Short mmCIF file of C-alpha atoms and ligand atoms in Angstrom, two decimals:
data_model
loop_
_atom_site.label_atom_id
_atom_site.label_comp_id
_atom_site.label_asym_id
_atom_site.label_seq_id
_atom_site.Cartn_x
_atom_site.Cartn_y
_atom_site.Cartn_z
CA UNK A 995 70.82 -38.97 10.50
CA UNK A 996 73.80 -38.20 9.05
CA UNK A 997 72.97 -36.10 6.30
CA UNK A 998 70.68 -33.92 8.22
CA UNK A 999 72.04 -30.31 7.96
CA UNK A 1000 70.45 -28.64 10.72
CA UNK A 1001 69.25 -24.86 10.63
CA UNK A 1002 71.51 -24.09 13.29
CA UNK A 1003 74.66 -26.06 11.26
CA UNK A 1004 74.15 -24.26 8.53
CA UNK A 1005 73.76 -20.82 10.23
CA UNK A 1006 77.34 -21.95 11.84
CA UNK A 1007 78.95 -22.96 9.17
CA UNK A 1008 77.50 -19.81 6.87
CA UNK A 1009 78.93 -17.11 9.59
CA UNK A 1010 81.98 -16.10 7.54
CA UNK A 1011 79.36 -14.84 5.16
CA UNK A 1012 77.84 -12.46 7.40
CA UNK A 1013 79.03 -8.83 7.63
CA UNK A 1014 81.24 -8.85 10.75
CA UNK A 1015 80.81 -11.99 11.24
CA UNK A 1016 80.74 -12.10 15.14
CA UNK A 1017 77.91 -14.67 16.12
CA UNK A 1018 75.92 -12.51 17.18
CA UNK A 1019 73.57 -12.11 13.79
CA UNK A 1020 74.03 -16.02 14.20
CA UNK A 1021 72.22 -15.70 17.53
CA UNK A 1022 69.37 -13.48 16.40
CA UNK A 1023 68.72 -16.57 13.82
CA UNK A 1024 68.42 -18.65 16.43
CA UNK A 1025 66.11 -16.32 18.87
CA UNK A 1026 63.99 -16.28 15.86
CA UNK A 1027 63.98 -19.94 15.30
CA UNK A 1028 63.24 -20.62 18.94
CA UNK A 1029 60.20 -17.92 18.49
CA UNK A 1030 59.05 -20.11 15.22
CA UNK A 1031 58.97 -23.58 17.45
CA UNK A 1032 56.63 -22.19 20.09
CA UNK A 1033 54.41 -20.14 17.44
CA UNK A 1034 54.10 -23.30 15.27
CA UNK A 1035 53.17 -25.68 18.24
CA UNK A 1036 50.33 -22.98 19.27
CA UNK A 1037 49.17 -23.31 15.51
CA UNK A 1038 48.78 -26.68 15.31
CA UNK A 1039 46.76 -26.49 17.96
CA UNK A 1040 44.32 -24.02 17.11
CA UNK A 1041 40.83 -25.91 16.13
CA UNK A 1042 41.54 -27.26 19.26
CA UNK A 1043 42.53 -24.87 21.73
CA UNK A 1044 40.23 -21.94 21.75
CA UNK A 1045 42.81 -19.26 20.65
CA UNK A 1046 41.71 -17.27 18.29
CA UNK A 1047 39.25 -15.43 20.53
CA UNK A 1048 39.65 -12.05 21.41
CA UNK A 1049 41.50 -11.56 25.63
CA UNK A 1050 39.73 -12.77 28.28
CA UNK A 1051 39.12 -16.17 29.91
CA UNK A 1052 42.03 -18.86 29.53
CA UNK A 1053 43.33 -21.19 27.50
CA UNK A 1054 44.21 -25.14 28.75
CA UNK A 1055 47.65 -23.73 30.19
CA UNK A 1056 46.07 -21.49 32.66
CA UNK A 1057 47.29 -18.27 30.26
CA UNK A 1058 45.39 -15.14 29.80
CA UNK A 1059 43.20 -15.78 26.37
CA UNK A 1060 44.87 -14.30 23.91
CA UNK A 1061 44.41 -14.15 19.92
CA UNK A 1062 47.02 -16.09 18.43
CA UNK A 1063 48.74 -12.86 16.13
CA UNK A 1064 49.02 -11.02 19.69
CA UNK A 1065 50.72 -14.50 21.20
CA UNK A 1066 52.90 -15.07 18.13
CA UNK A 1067 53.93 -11.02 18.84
CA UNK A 1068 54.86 -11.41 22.25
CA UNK A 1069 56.59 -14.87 21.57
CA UNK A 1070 59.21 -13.24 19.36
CA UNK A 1071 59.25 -10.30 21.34
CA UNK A 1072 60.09 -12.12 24.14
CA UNK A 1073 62.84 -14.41 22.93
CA UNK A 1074 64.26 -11.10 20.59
CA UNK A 1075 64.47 -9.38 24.21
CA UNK A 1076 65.91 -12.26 26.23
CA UNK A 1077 69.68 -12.51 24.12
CA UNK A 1078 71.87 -8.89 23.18
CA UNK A 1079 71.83 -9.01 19.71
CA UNK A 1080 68.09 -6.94 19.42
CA UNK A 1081 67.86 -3.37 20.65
CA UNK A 1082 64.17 -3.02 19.34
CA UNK A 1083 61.53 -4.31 17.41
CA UNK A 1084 59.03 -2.88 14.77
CA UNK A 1085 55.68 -5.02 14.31
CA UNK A 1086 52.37 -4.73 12.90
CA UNK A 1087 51.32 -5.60 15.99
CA UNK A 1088 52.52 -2.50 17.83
CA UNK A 1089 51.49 1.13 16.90
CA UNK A 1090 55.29 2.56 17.93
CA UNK A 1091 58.75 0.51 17.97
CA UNK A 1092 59.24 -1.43 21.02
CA UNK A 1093 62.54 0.03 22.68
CA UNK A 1094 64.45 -3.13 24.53
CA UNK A 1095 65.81 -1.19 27.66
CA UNK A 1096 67.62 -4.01 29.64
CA UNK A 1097 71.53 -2.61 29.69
CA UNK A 1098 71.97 -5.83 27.47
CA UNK A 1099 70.05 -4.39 24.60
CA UNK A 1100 71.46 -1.14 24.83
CA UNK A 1101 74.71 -2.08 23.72
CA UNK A 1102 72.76 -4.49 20.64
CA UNK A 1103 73.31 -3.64 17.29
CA UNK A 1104 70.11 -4.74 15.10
CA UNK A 1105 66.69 -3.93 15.21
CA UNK A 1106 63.87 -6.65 14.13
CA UNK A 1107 60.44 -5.48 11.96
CA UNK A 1108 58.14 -8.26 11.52
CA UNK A 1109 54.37 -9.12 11.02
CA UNK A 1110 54.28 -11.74 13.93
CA UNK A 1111 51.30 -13.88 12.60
CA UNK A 1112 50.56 -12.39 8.48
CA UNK A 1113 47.64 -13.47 7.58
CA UNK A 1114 46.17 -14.60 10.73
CA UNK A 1115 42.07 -14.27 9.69
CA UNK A 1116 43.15 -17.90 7.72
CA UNK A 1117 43.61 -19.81 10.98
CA UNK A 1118 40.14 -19.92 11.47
CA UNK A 1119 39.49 -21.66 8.18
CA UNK A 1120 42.74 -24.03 8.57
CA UNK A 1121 44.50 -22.24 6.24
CA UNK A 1122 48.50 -21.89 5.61
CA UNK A 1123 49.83 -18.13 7.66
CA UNK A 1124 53.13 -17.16 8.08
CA UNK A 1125 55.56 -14.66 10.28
CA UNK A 1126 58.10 -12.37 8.28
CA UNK A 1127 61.18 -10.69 10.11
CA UNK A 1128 63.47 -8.35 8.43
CA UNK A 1129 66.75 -7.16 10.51
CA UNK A 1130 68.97 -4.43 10.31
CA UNK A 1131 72.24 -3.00 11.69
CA UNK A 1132 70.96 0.40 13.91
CA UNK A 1133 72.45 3.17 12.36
CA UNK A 1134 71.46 5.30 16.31
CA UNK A 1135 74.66 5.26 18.66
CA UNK A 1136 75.15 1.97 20.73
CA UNK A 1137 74.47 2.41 24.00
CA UNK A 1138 71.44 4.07 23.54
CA UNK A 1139 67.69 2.82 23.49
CA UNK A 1140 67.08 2.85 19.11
CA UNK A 1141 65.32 5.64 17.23
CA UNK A 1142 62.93 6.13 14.70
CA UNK A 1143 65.72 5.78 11.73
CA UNK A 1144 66.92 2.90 13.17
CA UNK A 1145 63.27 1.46 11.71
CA UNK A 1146 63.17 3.88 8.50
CA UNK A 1147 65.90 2.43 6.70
CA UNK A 1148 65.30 1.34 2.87
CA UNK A 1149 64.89 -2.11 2.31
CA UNK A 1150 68.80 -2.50 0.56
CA UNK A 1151 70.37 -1.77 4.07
CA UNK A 1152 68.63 -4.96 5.57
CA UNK A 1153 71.59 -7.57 6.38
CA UNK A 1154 68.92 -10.19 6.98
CA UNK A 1155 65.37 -11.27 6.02
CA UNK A 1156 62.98 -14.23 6.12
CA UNK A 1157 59.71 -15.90 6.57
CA UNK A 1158 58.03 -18.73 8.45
CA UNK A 1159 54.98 -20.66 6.16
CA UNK A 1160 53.13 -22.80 9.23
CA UNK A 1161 51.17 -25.22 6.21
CA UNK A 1162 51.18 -28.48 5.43
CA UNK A 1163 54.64 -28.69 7.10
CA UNK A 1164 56.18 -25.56 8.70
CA UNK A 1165 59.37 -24.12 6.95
CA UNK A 1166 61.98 -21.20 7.85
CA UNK A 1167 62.99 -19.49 4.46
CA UNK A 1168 65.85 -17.00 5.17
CA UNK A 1169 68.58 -14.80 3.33
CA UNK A 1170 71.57 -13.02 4.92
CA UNK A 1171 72.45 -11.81 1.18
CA UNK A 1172 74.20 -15.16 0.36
CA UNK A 1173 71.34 -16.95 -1.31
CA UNK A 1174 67.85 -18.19 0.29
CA UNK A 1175 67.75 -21.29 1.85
CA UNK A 1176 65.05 -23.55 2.94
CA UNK A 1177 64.71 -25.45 6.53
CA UNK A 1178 62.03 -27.73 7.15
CA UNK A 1179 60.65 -28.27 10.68
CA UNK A 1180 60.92 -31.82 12.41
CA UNK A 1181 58.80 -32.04 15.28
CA UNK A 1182 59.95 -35.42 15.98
CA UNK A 1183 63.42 -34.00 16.33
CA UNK A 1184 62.13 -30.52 17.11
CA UNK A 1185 64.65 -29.34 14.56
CA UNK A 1186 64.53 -27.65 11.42
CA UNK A 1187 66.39 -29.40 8.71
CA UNK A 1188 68.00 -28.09 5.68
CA UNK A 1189 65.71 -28.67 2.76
CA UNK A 1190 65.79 -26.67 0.04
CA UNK A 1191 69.29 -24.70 -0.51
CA UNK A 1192 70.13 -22.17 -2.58
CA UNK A 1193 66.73 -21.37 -3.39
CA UNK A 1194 65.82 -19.71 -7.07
CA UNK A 1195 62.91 -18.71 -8.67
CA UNK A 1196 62.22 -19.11 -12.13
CA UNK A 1197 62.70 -16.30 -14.44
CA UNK A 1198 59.08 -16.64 -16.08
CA UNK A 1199 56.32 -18.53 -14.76
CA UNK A 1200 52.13 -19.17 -15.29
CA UNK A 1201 51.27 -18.12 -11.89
CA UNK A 1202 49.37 -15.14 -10.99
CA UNK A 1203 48.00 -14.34 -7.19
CA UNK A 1204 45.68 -11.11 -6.93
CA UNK A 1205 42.51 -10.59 -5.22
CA UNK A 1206 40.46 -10.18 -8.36
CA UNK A 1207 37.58 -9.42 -6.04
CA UNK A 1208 39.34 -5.61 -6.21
CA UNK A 1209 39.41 -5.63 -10.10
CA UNK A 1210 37.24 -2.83 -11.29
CA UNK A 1211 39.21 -0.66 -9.22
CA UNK A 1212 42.61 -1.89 -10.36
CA UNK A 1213 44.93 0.33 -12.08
CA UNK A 1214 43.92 -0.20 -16.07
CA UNK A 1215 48.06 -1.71 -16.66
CA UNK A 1216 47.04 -4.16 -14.37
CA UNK A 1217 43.69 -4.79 -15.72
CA UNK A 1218 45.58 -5.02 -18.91
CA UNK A 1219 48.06 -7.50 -17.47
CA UNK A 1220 45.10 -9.71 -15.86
CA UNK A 1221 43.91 -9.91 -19.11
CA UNK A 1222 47.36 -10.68 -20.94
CA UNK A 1223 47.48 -13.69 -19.33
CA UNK A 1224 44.25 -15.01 -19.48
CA UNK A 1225 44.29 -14.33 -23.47
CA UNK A 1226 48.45 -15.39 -24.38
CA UNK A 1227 47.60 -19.55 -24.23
CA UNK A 1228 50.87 -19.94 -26.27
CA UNK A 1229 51.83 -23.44 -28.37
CA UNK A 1230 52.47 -25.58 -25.61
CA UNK A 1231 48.54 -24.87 -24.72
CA UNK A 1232 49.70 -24.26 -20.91
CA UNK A 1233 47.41 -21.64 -20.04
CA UNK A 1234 48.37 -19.14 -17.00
CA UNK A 1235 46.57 -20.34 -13.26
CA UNK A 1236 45.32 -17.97 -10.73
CA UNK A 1237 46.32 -18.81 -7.79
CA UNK A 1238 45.26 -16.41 -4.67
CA UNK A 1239 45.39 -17.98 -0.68
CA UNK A 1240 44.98 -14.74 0.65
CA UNK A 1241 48.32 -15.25 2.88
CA UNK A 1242 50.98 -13.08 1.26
CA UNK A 1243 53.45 -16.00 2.73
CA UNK A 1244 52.00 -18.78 1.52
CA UNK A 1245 51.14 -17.18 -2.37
CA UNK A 1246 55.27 -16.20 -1.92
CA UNK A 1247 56.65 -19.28 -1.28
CA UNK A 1248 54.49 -21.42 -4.08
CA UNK A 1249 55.52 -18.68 -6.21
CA UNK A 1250 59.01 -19.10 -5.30
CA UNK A 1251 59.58 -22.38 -6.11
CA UNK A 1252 56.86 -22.89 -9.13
CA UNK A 1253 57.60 -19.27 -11.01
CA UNK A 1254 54.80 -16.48 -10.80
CA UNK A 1255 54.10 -13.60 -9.51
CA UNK A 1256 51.89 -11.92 -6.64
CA UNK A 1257 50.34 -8.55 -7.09
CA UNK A 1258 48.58 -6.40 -4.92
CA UNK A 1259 47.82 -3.12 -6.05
CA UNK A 1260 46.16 0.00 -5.02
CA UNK A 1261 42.06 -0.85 -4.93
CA UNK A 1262 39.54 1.25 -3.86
CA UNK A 1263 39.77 0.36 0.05
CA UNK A 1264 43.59 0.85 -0.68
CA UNK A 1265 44.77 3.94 -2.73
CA UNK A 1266 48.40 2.92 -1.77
CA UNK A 1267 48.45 -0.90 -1.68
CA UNK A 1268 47.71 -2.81 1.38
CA UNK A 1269 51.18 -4.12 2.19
CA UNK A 1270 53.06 -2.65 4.43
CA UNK A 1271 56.56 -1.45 3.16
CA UNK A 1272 58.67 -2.12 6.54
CA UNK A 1273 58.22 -5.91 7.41
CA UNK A 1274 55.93 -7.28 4.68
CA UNK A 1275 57.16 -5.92 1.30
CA UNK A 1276 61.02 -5.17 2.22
CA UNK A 1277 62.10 -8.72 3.52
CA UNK A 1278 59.84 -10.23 0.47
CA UNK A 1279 61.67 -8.34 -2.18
CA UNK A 1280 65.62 -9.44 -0.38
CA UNK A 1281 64.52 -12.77 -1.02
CA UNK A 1282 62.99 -12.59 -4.35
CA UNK A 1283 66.00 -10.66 -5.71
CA UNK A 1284 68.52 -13.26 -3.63
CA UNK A 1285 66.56 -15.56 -5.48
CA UNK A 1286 67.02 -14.27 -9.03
CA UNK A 1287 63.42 -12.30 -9.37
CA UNK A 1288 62.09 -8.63 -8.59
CA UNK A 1289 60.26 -6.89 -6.26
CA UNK A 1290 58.75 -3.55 -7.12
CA UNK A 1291 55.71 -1.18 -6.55
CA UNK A 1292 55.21 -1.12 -10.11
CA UNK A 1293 57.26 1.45 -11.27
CA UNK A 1294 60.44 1.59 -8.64
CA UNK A 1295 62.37 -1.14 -7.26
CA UNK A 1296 60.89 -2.05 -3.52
CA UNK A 1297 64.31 -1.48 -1.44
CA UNK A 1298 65.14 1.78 -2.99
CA UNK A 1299 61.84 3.21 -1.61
CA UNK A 1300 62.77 5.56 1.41
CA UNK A 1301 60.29 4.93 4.28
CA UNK A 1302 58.57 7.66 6.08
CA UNK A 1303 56.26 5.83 8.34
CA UNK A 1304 56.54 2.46 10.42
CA UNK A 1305 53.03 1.01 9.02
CA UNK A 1306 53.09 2.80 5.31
CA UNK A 1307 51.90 0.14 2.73
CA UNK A 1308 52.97 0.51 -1.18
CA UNK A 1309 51.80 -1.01 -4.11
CA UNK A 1310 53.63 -5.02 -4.56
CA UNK A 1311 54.30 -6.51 -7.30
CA UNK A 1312 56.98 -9.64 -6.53
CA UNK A 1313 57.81 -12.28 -8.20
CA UNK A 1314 58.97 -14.02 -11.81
CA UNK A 1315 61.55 -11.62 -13.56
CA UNK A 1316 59.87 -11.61 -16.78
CA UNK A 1317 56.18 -11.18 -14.76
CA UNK A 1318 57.15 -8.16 -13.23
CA UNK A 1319 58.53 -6.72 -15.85
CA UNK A 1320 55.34 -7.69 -17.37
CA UNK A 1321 53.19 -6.20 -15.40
CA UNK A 1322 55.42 -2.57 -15.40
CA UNK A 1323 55.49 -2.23 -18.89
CA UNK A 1324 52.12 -2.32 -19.14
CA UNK A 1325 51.27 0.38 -16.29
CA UNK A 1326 53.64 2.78 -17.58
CA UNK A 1327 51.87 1.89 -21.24
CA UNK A 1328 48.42 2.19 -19.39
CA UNK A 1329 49.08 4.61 -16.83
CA UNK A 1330 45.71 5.84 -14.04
P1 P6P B 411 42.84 -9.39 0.73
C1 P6P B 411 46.77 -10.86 4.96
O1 P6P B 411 45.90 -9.98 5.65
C2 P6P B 411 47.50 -10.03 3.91
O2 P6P B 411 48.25 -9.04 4.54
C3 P6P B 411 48.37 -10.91 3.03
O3 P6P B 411 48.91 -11.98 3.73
C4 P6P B 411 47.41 -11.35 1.95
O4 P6P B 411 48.05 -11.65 0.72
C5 P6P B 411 46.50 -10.13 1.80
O5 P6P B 411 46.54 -9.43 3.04
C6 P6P B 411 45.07 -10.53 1.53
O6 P6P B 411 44.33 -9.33 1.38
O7 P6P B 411 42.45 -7.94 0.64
O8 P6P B 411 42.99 -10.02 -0.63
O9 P6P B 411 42.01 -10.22 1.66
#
């Protein structure tokens, strides 16, 4: 027992490397870890429990029937609202930003974006999903309920970011731009315990995830690139793998600790990508680069993009330095 390092150690004993370190970013770690616990039992659950219906009728605990995204939304709503570090959150979930009004949240100083449940259509088949939360300092007065350009901020200004993978065992991956660590969830203990610190990703790798479903309406550099890899077998005969879930989480994290890189490009059904920018794409490219690799939309680096809408999606490309770079130089060879 000794050598467990708990999430909420760790967060402790990181706190001088926060910004300002005053606890209270500290805190929102923990709302968010609370959040994770309650999601993760619900999703364990699920061939059981009928909860992926659509509302109406109830489940075994007498609730309202609710689809397990909306549930997973309202569970880190909820625990985001009850402590007075979270003014407002941003979620695919919601159509506007969710203004906290208690007096408490007023006075808060970060705002939460998030896709509560990504990839949520994979529960149904047993598959890995994941939540992803980005957080940033509100640049509005405090005081007052949060604005628009609290949420509009470029992904460089985040001061945190992370995911949760609910798989095979359910993990909390998070950077506060001091490296990305890994926490592994006990539910005998009901704690997550430090698992993989200091997390990097390898600067090349054999991995690629795309939906090649999409490909004849792929960019031709990424055609080019698909076909780059199936073609370079080099000397050591270790030919590249496709690898595609169809949960942006779980893809990441393999990615992350095997080397690769996930791509999803404009298609036909999506002239501009189908990630969103906000809380999918921005708190995947702080971890890649706190892990040593790059996130772009395959030209500019993901954080430097200026948002101009809560739900705009971009073009990813995340992953492997060398992949990325890849991938780049052969759309701006093989531009539309
Ligand atoms: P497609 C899930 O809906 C998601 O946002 C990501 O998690 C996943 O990588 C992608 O979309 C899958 O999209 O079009 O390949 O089914």
């Amino acid at each position: 027992m000794s050598d467990i390092r708990t999430l909420g150690e760790f967060i402790v004993e990181k706190q001088t490397d926060f910004p300002h370190a005053s606890g209270e970013l500290s805190s929102l770690l923990g709302s968010i870890k609370l959040a994770a616990k309650i999601v993760n039992r619900e999703i364990n659950k699920a061939g059981l429990v009928d909860i992926t219906g659509s509302a109406g009728g109830e489940n075994i605990q007498g609730e309202d029937q609710q689809k397990l995204d909306l549930y997973a939304n309202d569970k880190f709503k909820a625990a985001l609202e009850a402590r007075d570090q979270v003014c407002g959150v941003a979620s695919e979930e919601e159509d506007e930003a969710v203004a906290f009004n208690k007096e408490l949240n007023l006075n808060a100083k970060y705002v939460v974006l998030m896709d509560p449940l990504d990839g949520s259509s994979n529960i149904d088949v047993n598959v890995s999903v994941g939540t992803i939360f980005s957080i940033y300092q509100r640049v509005s007065p405090v005081g007052t309920p949060p604005t628009e350009e609290d949420f509009l901020q470029p992904g460089h200004r985040q001061v945190a970011a992370g995911y949760i993978i609910y798989g095979s065992s359910t993990m909390l991956v998070y950077t506060t731009g001091n490296g990305v660590h890994g926490f592994t969830y006990d539910p005998s203990l009901g704690v997550f315990c430090l698992s993989h610190e200091s997390m990097r990703i390898p600067e090349d790798g054999r991995i690629y995830s795309i939906n090649e479903g999409n490909y004849i309406r792929f960019p031709m550099g990424v055609k080019k690139y698909i076909k780059h890899c199936q073609e370079d077998v080099p000397e050591d005969n270790r030919p590249y793998t496709s690898r595609y879930i169809g949960s942006l989480v779980a893809d990441f994290h393999r990615n992350l600790l095997k080397g690769g890189i996930y791509m999803y490009p404009s298609t036909a059904t999506h002239p501009n990508g189908k990630l969103r920018l906000l809380y999918e794409c921005n708190p995947m490219a702080f971890l890649i680069e706190q892990a040593g690799g790059l996130a772009s939309d395959g030209k500019n680096r993901i954080m430097d993009l200026k948002p101009t809408e809560l739900h705009q999606r971009v073009p990813f490309f995340v992953g492997s330095t060398k992949m990325v770079r890849n991938v780049e130089t052969f759309l701006e060879e093989f531009p539309e």
